[in-house]
Short mmCIF file of C-alpha atoms and ligand atoms in Angstrom, two decimals:
data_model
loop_
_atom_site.label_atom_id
_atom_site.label_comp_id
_atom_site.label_asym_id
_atom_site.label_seq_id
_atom_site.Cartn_x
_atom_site.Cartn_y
_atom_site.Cartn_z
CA UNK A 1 14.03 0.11 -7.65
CA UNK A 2 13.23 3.33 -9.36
CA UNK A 3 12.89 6.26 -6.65
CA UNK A 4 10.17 9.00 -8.01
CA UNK A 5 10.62 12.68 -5.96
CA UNK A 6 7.64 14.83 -6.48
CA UNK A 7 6.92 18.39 -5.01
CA UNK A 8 4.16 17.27 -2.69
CA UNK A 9 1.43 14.47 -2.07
CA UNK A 10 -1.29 15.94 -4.93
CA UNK A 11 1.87 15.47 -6.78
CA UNK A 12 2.69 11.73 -6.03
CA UNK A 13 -1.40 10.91 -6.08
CA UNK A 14 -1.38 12.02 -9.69
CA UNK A 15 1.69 10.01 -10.89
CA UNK A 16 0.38 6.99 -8.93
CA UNK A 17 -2.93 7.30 -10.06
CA UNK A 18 -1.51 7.77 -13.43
CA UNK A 19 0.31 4.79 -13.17
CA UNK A 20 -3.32 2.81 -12.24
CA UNK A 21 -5.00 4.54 -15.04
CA UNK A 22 -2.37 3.06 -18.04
CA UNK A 23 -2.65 -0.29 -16.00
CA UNK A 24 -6.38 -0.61 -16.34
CA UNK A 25 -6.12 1.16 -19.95
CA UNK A 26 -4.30 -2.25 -21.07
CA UNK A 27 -6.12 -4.69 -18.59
CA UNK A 28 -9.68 -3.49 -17.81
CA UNK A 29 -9.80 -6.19 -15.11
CA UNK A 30 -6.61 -5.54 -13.40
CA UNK A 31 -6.34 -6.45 -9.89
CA UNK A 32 -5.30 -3.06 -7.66
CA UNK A 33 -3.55 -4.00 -4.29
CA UNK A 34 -4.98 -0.66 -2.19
CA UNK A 35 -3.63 0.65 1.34
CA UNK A 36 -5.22 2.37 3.58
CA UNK A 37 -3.89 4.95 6.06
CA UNK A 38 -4.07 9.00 5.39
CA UNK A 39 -0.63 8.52 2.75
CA UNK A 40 -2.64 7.29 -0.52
CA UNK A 41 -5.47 9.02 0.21
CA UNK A 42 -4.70 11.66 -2.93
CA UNK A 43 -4.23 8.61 -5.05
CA UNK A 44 -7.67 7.78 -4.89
CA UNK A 45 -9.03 11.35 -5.15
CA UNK A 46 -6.73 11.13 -8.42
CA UNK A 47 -8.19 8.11 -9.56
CA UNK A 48 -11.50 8.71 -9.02
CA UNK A 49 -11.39 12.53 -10.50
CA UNK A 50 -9.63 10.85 -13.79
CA UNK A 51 -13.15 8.32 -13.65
CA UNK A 52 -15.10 10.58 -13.22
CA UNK A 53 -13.63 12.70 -16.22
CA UNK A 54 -13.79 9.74 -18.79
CA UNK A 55 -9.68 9.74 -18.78
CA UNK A 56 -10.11 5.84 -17.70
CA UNK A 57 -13.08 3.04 -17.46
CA UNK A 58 -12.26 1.89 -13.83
CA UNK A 59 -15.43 -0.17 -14.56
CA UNK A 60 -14.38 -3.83 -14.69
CA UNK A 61 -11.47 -3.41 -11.90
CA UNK A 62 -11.02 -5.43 -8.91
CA UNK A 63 -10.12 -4.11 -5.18
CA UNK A 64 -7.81 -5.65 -2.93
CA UNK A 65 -6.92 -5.16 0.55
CA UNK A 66 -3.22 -5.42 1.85
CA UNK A 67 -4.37 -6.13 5.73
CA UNK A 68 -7.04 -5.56 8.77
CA UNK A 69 -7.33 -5.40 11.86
CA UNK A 70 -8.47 -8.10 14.05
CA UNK A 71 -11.90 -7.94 16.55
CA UNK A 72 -13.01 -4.92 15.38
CA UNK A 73 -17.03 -5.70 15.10
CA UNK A 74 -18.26 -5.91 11.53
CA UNK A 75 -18.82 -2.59 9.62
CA UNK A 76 -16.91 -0.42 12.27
CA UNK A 77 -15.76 2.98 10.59
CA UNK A 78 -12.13 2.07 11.15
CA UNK A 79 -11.61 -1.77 9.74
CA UNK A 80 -9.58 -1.55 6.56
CA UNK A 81 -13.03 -3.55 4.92
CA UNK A 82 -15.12 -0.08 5.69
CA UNK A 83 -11.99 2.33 4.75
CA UNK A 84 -11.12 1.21 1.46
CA UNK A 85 -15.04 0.73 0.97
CA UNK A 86 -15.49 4.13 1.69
CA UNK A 87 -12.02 5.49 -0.17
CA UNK A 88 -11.64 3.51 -2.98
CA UNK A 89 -14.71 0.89 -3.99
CA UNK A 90 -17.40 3.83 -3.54
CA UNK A 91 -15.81 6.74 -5.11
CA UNK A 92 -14.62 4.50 -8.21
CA UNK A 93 -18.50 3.63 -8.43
CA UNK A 94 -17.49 0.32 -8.01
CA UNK A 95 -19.63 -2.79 -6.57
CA UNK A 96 -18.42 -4.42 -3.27
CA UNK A 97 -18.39 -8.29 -5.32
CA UNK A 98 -15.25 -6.52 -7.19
CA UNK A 99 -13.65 -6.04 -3.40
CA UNK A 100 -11.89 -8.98 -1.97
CA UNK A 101 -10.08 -8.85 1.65
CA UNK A 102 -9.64 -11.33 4.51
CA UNK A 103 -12.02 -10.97 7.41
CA UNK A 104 -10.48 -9.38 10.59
CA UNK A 105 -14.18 -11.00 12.58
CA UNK A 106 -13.40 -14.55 11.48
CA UNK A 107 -13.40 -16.58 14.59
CA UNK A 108 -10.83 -19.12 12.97
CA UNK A 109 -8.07 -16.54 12.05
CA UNK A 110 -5.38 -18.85 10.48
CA UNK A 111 -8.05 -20.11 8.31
CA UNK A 112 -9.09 -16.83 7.25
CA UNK A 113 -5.42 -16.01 5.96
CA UNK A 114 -5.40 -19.50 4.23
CA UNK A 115 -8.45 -18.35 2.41
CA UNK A 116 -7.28 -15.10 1.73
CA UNK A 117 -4.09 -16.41 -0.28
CA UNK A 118 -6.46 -18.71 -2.19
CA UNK A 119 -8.39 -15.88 -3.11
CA UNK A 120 -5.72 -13.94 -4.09
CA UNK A 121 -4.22 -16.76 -6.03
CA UNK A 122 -7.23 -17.16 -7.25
CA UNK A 123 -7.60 -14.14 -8.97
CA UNK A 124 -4.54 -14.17 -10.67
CA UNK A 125 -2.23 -12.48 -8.77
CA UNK A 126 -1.99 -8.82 -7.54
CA UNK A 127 -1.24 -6.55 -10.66
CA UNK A 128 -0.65 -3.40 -9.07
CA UNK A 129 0.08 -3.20 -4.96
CA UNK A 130 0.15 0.32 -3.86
CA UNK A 131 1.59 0.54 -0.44
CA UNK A 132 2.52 3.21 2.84
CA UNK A 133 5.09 2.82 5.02
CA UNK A 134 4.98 2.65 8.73
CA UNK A 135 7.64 5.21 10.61
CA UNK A 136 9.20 1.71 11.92
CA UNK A 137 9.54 0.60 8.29
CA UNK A 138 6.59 -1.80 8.30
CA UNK A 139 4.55 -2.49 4.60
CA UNK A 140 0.99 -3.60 4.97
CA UNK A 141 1.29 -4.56 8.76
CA UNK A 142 4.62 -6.37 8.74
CA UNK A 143 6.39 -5.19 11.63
CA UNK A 144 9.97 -5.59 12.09
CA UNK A 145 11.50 -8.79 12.21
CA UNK A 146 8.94 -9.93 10.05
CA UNK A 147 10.31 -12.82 7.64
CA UNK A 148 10.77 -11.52 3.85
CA UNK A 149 9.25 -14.91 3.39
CA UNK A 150 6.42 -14.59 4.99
CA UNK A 151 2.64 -15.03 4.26
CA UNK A 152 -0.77 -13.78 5.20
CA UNK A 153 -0.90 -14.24 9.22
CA UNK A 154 -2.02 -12.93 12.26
CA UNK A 155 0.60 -10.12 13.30
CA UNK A 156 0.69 -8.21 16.95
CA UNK A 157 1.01 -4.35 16.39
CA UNK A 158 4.45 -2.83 17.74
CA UNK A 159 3.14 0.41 20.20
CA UNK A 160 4.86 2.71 17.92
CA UNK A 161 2.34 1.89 15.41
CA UNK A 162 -0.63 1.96 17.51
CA UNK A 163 0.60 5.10 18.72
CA UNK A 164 0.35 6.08 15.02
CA UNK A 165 -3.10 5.00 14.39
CA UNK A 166 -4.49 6.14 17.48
CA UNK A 167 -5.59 9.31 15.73
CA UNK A 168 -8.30 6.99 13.67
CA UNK A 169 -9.72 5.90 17.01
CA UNK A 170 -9.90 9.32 18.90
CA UNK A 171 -6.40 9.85 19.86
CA UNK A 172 -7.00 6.75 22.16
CA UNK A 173 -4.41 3.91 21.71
CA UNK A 174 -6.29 1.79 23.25
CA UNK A 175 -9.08 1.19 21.41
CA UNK A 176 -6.38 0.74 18.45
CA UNK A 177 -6.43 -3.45 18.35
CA UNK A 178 -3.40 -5.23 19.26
CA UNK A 179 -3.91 -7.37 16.01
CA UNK A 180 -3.79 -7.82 12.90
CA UNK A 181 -4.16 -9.92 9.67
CA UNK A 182 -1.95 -8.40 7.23
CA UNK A 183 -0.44 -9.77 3.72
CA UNK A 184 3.17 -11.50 4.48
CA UNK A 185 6.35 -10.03 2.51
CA UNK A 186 6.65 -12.81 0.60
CA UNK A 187 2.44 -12.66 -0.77
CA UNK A 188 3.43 -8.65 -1.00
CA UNK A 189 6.25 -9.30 -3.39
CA UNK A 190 3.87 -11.95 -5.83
CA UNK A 191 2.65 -8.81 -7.22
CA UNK A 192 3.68 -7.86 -10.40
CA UNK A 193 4.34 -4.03 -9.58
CA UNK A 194 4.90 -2.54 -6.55
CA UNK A 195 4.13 1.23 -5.45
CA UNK A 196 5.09 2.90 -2.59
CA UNK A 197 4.29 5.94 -1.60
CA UNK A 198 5.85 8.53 1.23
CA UNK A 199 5.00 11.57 2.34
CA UNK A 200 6.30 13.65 5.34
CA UNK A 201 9.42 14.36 7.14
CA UNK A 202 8.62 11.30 9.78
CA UNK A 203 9.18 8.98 7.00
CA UNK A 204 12.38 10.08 5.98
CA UNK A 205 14.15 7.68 7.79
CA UNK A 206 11.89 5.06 7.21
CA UNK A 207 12.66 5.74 3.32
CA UNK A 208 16.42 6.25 3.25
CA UNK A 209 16.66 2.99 5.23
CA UNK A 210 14.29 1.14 2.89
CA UNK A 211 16.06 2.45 -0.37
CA UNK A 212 19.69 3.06 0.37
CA UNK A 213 20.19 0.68 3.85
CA UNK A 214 20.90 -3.02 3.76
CA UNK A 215 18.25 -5.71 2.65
CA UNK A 216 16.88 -6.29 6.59
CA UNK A 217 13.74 -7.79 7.86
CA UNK A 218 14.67 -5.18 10.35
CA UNK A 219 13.35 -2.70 7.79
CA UNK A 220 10.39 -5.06 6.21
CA UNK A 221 9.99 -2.40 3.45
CA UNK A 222 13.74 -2.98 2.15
CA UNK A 223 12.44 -6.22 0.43
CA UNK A 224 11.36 -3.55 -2.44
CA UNK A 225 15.31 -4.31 -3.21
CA UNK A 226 14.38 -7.64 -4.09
CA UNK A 227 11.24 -6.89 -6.20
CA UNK A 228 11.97 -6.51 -10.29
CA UNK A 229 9.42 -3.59 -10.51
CA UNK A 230 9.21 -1.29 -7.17
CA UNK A 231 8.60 2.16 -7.47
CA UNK A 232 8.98 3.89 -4.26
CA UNK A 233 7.43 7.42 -4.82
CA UNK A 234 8.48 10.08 -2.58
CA UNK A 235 8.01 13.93 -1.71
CA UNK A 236 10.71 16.43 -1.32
CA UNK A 237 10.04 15.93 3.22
CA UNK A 238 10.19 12.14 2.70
CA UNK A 239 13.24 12.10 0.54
CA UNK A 240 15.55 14.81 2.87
CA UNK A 241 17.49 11.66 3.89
CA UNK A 242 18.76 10.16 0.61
CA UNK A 243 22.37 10.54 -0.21
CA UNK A 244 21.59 9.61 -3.91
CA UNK A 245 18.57 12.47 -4.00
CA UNK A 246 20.00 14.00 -7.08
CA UNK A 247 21.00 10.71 -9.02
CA UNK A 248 17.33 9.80 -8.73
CA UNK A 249 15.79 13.13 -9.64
CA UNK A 250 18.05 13.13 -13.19
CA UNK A 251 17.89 9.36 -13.50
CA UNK A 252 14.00 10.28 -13.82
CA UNK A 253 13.88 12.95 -15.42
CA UNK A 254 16.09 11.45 -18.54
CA UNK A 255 13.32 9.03 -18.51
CA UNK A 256 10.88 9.17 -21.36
CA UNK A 257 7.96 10.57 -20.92
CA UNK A 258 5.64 8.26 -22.43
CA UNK A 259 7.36 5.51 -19.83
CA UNK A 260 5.04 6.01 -16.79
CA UNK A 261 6.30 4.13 -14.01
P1 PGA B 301 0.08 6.41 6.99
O1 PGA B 301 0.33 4.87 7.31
O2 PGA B 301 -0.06 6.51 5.52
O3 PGA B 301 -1.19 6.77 7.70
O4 PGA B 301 1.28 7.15 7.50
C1 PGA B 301 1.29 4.18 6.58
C2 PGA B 301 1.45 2.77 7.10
O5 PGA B 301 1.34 2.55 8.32
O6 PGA B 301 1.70 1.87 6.29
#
């Protein structure tokens, strides 16, 4: 995997966004994995500002969502549906029909992650997935001890991450759901380029384990090892715990500049 250490988050937003920009440059109708949580947040701001200034025609893309909670009531503020709605689909100027993501009210959930991998199959495949990582190591909502195998499925929240999130739902953890439909590893790695992005101190951990520990569905994000495009893009807080820090910072910057990532 190629590890990417930028000064800050406006930094790593840029260079992701960057990244999304050249994508849709060659394939107007490229299919963009999105996260949600407050990590890619400057991608999109980057994204949308490069729209906005003519740099890229985001016009014909298409919107995916990596996972969502389950029970929250349709159209609540806090489902991944009304997030990346509100982060990504809107800002981009985009229409919801362009915005596919598996429904987190669907009263037969097994059947709504069937669907949701037909969709996605469907559509040809994920082009782009841009993804966060959880402090326990999680990607999209696979908590560990998830299988690197795995598939779209109903997954039960660890408390650490609810803990996390409860600052979306008023600092209370419980009204953060216990569940959640969330892309498996396995559907993650189908796409044909993966981003992650870190920011923060309290991922550095999460990151040196993920890059530099053993392949581990203990660590569900470590299955970037096994992906044959992963960028893992990181800030100078998220990176303190690399022992290869430097090798990636001149491995990079000997990298041509017309290369993107
Ligand atoms: P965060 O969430 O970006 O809000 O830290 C990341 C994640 O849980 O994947």
């Amino acid at each position: 995997m190629e590890v990417v250490i930028v000064p800050d988050a406006d930094a790593g937003g840029e260079i992701i966004a960057e990244a999304m920009a050249g994508l849709l440059r060659r394939k107007p109708e490229a299919l963009l994995g999105v996260a949600t949580g407050s990590t890619p947040l400057p991608v999109y701001r980057a994204l949308a500002a490069k729209a906005a200034a003519g740099d890229v025609d985001v016009s014909r893309a298409r919107i995916c969502q990596l996972d969502e909670y389950v029970g929250l009531p349709a159209g609540h503020p806090e489902s991944y549906r009304s997030v990346v709605l509100r982060e990504v689909v809107e800002p981009l100027g985009l229409d919801e029909a362009s915005f596919m993501g598996p429904d987190g009210s669907a009263g037969d959930v097994p059947a709504a992650c069937a669907r949701y991998e037909r969709e996605l199959a469907e559509a040809g495949g994920v082009d782009l997935q841009l993804l966060g990582i959880g402090t326990d190591g999680h990607i999209g909502f696979n908590e560990p001890c998830s299988s690197l195998a795995s598939r779209t499925r109903i997954k039960t929240l660890t408390r650490q991450t609810r803990a996390d999130n409860a600052r979306f739902f008023g600092g209370d953890i419980d009204q953060v759901p216990h569940h959640v439909i969330t892309q498996g590893i396995g559907t993650i790695l189908e796409a044909r380029h993966l981003v992650l992005l870190a920011t923060g101190e309290n991922k550095a951990e999460a990151v040196a384990q993920t890059v530099e520990g053993p392949l581990s569905a203990m660590v569900p994000a470590s299955a970037l090892q096994t992906h044959p495009h992963a960028t893992v893009v990181v800030d100078e807080a998220a990176a303190s715990g690399l022992k290869l820090a430097d090798y990636f910072r001149a491995t990079y910057e000997a990298k041509p500049h017309w290369q993107g990532l």
